[in-house]
PDB file of C-alpha atoms in Angstrom:
ATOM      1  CA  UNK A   1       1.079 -44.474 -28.102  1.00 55.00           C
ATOM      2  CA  UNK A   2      -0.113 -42.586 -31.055  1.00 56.00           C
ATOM      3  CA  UNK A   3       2.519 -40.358 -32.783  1.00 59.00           C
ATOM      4  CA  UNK A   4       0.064 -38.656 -35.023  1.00 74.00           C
ATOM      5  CA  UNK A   5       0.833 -34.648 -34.518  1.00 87.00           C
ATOM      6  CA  UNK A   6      -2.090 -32.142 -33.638  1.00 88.00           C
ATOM      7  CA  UNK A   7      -3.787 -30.897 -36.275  1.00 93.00           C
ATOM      8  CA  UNK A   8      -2.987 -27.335 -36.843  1.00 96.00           C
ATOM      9  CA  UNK A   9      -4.729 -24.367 -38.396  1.00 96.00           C
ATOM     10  CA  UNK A  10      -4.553 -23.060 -42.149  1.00 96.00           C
ATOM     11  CA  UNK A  11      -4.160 -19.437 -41.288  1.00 96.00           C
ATOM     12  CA  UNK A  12      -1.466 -16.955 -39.840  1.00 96.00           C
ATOM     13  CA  UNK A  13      -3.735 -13.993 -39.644  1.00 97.00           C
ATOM     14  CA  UNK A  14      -6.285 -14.647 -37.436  1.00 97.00           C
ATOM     15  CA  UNK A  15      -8.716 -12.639 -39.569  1.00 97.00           C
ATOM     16  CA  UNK A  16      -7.894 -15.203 -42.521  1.00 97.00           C
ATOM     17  CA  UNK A  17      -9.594 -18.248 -40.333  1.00 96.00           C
ATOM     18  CA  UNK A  18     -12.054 -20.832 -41.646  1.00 96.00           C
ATOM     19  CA  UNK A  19     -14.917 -22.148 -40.218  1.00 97.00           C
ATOM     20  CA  UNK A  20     -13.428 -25.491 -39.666  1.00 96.00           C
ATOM     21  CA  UNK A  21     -10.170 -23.300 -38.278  1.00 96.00           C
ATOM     22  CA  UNK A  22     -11.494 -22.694 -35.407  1.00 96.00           C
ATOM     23  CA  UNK A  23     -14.326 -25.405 -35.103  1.00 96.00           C
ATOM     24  CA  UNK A  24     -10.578 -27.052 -34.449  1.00 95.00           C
ATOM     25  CA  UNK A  25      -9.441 -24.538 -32.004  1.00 95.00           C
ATOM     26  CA  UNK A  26     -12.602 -24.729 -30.071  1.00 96.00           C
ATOM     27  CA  UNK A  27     -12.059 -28.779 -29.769  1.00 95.00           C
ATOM     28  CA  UNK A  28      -8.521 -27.915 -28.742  1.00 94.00           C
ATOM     29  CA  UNK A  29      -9.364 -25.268 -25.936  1.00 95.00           C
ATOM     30  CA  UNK A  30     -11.862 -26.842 -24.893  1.00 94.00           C
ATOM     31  CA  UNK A  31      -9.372 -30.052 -23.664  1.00 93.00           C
ATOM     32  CA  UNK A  32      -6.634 -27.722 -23.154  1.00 95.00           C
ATOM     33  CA  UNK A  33      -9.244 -25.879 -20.432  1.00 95.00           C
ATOM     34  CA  UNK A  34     -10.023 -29.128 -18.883  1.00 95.00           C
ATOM     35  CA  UNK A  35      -6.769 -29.905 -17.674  1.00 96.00           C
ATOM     36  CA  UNK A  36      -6.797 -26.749 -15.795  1.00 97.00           C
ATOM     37  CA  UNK A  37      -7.415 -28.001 -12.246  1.00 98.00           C
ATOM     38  CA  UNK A  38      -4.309 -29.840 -12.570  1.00 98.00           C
ATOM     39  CA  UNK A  39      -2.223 -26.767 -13.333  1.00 97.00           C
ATOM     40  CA  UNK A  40      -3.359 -25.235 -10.337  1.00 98.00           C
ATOM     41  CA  UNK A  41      -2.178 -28.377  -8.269  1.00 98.00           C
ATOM     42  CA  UNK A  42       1.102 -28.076 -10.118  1.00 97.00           C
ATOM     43  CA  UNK A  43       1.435 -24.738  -9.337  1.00 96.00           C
ATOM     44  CA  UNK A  44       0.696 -24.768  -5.923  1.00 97.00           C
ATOM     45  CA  UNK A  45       3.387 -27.600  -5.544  1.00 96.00           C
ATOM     46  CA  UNK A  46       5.609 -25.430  -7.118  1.00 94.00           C
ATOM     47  CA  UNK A  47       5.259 -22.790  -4.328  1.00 93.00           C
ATOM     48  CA  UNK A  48       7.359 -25.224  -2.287  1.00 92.00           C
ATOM     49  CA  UNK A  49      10.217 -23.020  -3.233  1.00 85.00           C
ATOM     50  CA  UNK A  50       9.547 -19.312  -3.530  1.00 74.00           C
ATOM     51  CA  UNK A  51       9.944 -15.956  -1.136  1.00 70.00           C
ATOM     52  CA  UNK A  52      12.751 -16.923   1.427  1.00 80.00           C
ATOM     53  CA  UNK A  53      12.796 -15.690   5.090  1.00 91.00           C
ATOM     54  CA  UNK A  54       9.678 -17.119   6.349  1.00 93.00           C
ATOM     55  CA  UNK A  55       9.605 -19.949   9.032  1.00 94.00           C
ATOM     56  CA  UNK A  56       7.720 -21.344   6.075  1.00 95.00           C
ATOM     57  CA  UNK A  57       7.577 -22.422   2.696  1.00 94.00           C
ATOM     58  CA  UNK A  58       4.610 -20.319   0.455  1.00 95.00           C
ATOM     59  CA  UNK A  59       2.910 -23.757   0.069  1.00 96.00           C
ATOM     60  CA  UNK A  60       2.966 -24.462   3.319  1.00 96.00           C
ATOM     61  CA  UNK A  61       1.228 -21.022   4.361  1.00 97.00           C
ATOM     62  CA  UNK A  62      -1.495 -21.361   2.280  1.00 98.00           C
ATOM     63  CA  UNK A  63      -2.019 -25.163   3.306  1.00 98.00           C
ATOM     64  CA  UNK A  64      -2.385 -24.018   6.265  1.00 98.00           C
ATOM     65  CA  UNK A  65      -4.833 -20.906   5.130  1.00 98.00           C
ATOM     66  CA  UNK A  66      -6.875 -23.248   3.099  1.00 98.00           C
ATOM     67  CA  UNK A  67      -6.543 -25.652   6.958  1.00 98.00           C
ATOM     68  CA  UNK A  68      -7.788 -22.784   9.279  1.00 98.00           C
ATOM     69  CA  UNK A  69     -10.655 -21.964   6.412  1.00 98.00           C
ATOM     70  CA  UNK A  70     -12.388 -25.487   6.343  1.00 98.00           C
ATOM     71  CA  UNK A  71     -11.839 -25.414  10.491  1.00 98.00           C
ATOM     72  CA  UNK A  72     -14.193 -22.827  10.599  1.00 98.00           C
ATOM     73  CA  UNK A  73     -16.421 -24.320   8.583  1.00 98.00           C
ATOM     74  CA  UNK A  74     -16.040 -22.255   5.732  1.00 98.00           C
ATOM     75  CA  UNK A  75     -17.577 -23.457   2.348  1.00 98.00           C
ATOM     76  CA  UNK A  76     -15.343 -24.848  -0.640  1.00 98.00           C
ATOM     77  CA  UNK A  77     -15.129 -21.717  -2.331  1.00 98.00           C
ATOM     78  CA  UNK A  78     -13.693 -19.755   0.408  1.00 98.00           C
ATOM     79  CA  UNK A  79     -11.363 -22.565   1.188  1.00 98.00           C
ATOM     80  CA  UNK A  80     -10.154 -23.606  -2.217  1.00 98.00           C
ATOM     81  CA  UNK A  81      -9.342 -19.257  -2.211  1.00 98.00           C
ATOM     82  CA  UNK A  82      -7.411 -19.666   0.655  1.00 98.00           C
ATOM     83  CA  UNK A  83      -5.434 -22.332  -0.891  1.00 98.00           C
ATOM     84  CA  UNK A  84      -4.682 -20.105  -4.458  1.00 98.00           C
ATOM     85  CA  UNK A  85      -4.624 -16.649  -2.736  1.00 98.00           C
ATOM     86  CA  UNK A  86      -0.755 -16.426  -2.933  1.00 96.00           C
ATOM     87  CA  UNK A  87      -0.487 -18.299  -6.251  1.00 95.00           C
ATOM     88  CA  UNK A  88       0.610 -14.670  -7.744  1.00 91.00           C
ATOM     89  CA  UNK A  89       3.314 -13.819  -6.038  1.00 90.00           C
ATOM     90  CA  UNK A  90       6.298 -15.392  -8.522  1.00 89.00           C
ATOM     91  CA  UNK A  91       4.812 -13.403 -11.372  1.00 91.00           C
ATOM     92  CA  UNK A  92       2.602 -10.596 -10.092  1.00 94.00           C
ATOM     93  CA  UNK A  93       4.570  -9.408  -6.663  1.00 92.00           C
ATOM     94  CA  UNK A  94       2.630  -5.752  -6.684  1.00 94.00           C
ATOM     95  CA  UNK A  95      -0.530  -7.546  -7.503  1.00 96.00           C
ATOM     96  CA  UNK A  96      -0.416 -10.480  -6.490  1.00 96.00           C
ATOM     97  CA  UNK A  97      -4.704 -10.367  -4.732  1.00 97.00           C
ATOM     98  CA  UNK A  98      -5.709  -9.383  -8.419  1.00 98.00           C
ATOM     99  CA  UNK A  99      -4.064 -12.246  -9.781  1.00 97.00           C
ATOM    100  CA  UNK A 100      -5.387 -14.501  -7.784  1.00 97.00           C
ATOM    101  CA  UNK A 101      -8.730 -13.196  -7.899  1.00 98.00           C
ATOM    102  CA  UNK A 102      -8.771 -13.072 -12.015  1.00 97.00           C
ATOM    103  CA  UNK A 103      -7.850 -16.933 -11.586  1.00 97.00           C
ATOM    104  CA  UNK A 104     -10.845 -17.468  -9.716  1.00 98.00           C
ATOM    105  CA  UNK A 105     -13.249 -15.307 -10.892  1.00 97.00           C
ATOM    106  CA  UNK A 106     -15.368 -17.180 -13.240  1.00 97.00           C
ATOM    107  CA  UNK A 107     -15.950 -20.158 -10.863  1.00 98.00           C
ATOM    108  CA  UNK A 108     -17.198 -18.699  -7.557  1.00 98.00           C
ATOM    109  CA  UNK A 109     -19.592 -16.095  -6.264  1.00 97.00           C
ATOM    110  CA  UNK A 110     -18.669 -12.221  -6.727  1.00 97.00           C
ATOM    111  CA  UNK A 111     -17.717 -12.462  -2.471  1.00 97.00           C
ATOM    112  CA  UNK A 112     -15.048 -14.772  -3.227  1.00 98.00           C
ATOM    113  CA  UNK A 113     -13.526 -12.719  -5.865  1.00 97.00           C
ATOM    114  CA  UNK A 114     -13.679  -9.275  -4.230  1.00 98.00           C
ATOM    115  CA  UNK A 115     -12.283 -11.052  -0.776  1.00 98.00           C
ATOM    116  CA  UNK A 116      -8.921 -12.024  -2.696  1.00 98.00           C
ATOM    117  CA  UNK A 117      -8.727  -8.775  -5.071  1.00 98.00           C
ATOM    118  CA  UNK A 118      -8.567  -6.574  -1.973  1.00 98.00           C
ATOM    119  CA  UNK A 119      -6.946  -9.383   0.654  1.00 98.00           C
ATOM    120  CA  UNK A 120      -3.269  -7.419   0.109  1.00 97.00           C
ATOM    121  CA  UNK A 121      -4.313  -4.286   0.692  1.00 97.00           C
ATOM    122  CA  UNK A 122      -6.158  -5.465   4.098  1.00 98.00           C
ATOM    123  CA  UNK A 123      -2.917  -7.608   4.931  1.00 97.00           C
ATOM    124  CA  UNK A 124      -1.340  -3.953   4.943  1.00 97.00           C
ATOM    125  CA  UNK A 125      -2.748  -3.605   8.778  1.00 98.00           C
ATOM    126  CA  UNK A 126      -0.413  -5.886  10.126  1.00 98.00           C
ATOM    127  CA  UNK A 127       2.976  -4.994   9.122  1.00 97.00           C
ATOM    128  CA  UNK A 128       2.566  -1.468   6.275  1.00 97.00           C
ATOM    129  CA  UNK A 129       3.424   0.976   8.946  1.00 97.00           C
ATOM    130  CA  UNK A 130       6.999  -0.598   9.184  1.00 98.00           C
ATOM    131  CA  UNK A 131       7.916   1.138   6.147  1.00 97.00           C
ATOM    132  CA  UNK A 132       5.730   4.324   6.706  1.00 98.00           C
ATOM    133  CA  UNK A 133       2.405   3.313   5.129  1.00 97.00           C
ATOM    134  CA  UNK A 134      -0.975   4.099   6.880  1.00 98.00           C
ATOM    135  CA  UNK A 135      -2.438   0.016   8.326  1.00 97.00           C
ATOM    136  CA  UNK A 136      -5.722   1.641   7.944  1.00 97.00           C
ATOM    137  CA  UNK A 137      -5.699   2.042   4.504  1.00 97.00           C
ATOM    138  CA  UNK A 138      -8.087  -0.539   4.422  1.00 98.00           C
ATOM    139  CA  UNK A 139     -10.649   1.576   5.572  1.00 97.00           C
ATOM    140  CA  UNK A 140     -11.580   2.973   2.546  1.00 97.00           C
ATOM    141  CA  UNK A 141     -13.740  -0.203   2.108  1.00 97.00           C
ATOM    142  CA  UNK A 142     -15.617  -0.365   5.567  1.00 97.00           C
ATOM    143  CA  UNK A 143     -19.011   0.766   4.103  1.00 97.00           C
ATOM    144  CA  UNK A 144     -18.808  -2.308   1.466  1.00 97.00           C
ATOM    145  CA  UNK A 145     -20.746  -5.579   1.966  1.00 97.00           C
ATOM    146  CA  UNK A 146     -17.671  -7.525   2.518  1.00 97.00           C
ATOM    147  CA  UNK A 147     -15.455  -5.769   4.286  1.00 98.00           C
ATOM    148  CA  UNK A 148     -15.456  -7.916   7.268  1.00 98.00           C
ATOM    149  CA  UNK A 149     -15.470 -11.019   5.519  1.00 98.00           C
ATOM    150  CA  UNK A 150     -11.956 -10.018   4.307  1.00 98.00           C
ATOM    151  CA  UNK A 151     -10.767  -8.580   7.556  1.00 98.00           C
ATOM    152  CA  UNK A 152     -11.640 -12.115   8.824  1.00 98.00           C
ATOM    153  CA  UNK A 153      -9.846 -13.792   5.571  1.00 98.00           C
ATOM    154  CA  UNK A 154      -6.654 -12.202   6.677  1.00 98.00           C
ATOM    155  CA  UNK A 155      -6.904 -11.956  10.785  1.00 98.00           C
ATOM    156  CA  UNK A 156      -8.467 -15.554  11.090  1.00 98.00           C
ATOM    157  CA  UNK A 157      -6.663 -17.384   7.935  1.00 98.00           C
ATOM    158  CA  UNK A 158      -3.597 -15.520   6.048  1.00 98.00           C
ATOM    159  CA  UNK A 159      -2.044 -13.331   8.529  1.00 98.00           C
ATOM    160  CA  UNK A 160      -1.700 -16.184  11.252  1.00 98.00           C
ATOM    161  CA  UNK A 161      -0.657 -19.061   8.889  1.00 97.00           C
ATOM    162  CA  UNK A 162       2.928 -18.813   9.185  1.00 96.00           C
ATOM    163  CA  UNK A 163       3.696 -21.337  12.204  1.00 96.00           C
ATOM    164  CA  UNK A 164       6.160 -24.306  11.266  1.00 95.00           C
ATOM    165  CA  UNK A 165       4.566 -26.230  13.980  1.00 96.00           C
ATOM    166  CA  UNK A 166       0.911 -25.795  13.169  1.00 96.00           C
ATOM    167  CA  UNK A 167      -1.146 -29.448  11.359  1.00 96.00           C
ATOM    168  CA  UNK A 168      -1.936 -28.203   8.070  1.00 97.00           C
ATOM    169  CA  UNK A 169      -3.554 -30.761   5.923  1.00 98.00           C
ATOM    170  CA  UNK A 170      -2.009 -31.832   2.777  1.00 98.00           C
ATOM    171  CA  UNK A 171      -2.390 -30.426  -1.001  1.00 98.00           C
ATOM    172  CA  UNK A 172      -3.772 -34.018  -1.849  1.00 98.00           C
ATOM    173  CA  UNK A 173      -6.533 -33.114   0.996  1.00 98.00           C
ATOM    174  CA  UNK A 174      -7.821 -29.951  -1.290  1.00 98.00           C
ATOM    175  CA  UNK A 175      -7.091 -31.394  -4.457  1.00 98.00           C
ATOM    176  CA  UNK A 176     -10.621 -32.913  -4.531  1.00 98.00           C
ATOM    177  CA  UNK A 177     -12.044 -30.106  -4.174  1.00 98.00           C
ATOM    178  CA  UNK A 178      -9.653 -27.784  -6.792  1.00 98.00           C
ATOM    179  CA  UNK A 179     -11.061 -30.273  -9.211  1.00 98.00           C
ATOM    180  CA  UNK A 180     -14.762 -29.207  -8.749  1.00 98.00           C
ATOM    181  CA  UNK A 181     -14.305 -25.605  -8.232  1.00 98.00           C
ATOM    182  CA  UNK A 182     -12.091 -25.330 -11.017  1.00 98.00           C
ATOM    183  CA  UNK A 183     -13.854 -27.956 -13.154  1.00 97.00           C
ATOM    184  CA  UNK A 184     -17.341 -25.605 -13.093  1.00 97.00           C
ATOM    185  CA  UNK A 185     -19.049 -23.802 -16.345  1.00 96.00           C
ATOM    186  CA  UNK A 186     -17.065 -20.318 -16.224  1.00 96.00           C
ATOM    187  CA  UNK A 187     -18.776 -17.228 -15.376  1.00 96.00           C
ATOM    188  CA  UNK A 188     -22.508 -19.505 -14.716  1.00 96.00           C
ATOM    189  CA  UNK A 189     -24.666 -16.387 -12.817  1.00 94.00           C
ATOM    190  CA  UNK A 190     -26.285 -19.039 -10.864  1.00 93.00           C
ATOM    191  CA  UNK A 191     -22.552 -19.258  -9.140  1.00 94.00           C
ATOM    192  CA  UNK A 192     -20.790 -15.802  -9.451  1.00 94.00           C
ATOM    193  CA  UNK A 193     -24.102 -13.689  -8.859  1.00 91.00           C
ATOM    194  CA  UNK A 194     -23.371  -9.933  -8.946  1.00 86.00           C
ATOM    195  CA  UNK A 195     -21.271  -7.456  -6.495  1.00 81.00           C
ATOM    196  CA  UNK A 196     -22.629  -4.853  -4.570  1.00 81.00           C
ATOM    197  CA  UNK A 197     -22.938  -1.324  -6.161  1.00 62.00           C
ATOM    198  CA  UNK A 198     -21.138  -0.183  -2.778  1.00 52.00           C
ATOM    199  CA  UNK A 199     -17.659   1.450  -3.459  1.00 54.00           C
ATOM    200  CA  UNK A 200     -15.571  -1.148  -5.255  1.00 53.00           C
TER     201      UNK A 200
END
């Protein structure tokens, strides 16, 4: 095992940086970017243990999520989204759809991405006038292109993915296919295409 350390960089301004500076820090990125599939696997184990009071663990829901998606025949995109849509809630509890969604943005089509930006606020219909808020809030988006695709996200896939008993598959079943969604040129227009100019 080689105990030669990483090269480093000459500068501590940024604006101070050689050529060969960041020819280095490209070479770095670039394998630092390729383990990236892997630290979405890691962090979806780690949502074994987070947000108490369910019948279920977080990683559990959204195995079964990402379970009920490929069931319906969904494509990998939609199910590997599924699988990551909750991955924000340790660090971004108030927004947790737009984290998700800025984790997946430059690997799938613009659907994908707007279906888990706005998948909390359409969650709101099942539970948000408990505490006084208005379930149709949702609304607001039913002239947009998508609209039903993420009323069927959350009716078919997140809001009914909660049952102890139910026969999700296993991480190591989606892993596969976290690799080649995750593993794809960022931001290729042949994949993410363009949204609608309908209300965003």
């Amino acid at each position: 095992m080689s105990t030669e350390a990483t090269p480093q960089v000459s500068f501590t301004c940024m604006k101070d940086g050689t050529r060969e500076d960041y020819l280095l820090l490209g070479r770095l990125e670039e394998a630092y970017i390729a383990g990236l599939p892997e630290r979405i696997l890691s962090a979806l184990r780690g949502q074994e243990n987070t947000l108490s009071g369910y019948r279920v663990s977080r990683l559990e829901h959204v195995l079964q999520s990402a379970s009920r998606a490929e069931d319906d025949g969904e494509d990998e995109e939609m199910i590997v989204a599924a699988l990551i849509h909750d991955l924000g809630d340790d660090l971004a509890p108030h927004n947790h759809s737009q984290y998700a969604a800025s984790i997946i943005r430059p690997y799938v089509s613009a659907r994908v991405t707007w279906v888990l930006e706005h998948h909390g606020l359409f969650q709101h219909y099942y539970y948000i006038h408990h505490f006084g808020g208005d379930p149709l809030e949702r609304d607001r988006y039913r002239d947009h292109p998508w609209y039903q695709r993420c009323v069927d996200f959350c009716e078919r896939w997140d809001q009914a993915s909660f049952d102890p008993d139910y026969p999700s598959r296993p991480l190591e079943h989606f892993a596969p296919m976290v690799r080649r969604i995750f593993s794809r040129p960022p931001f290729d227009p042949e994949i993410i295409g363009e949204a609608p100019d309908a209300r965003s």
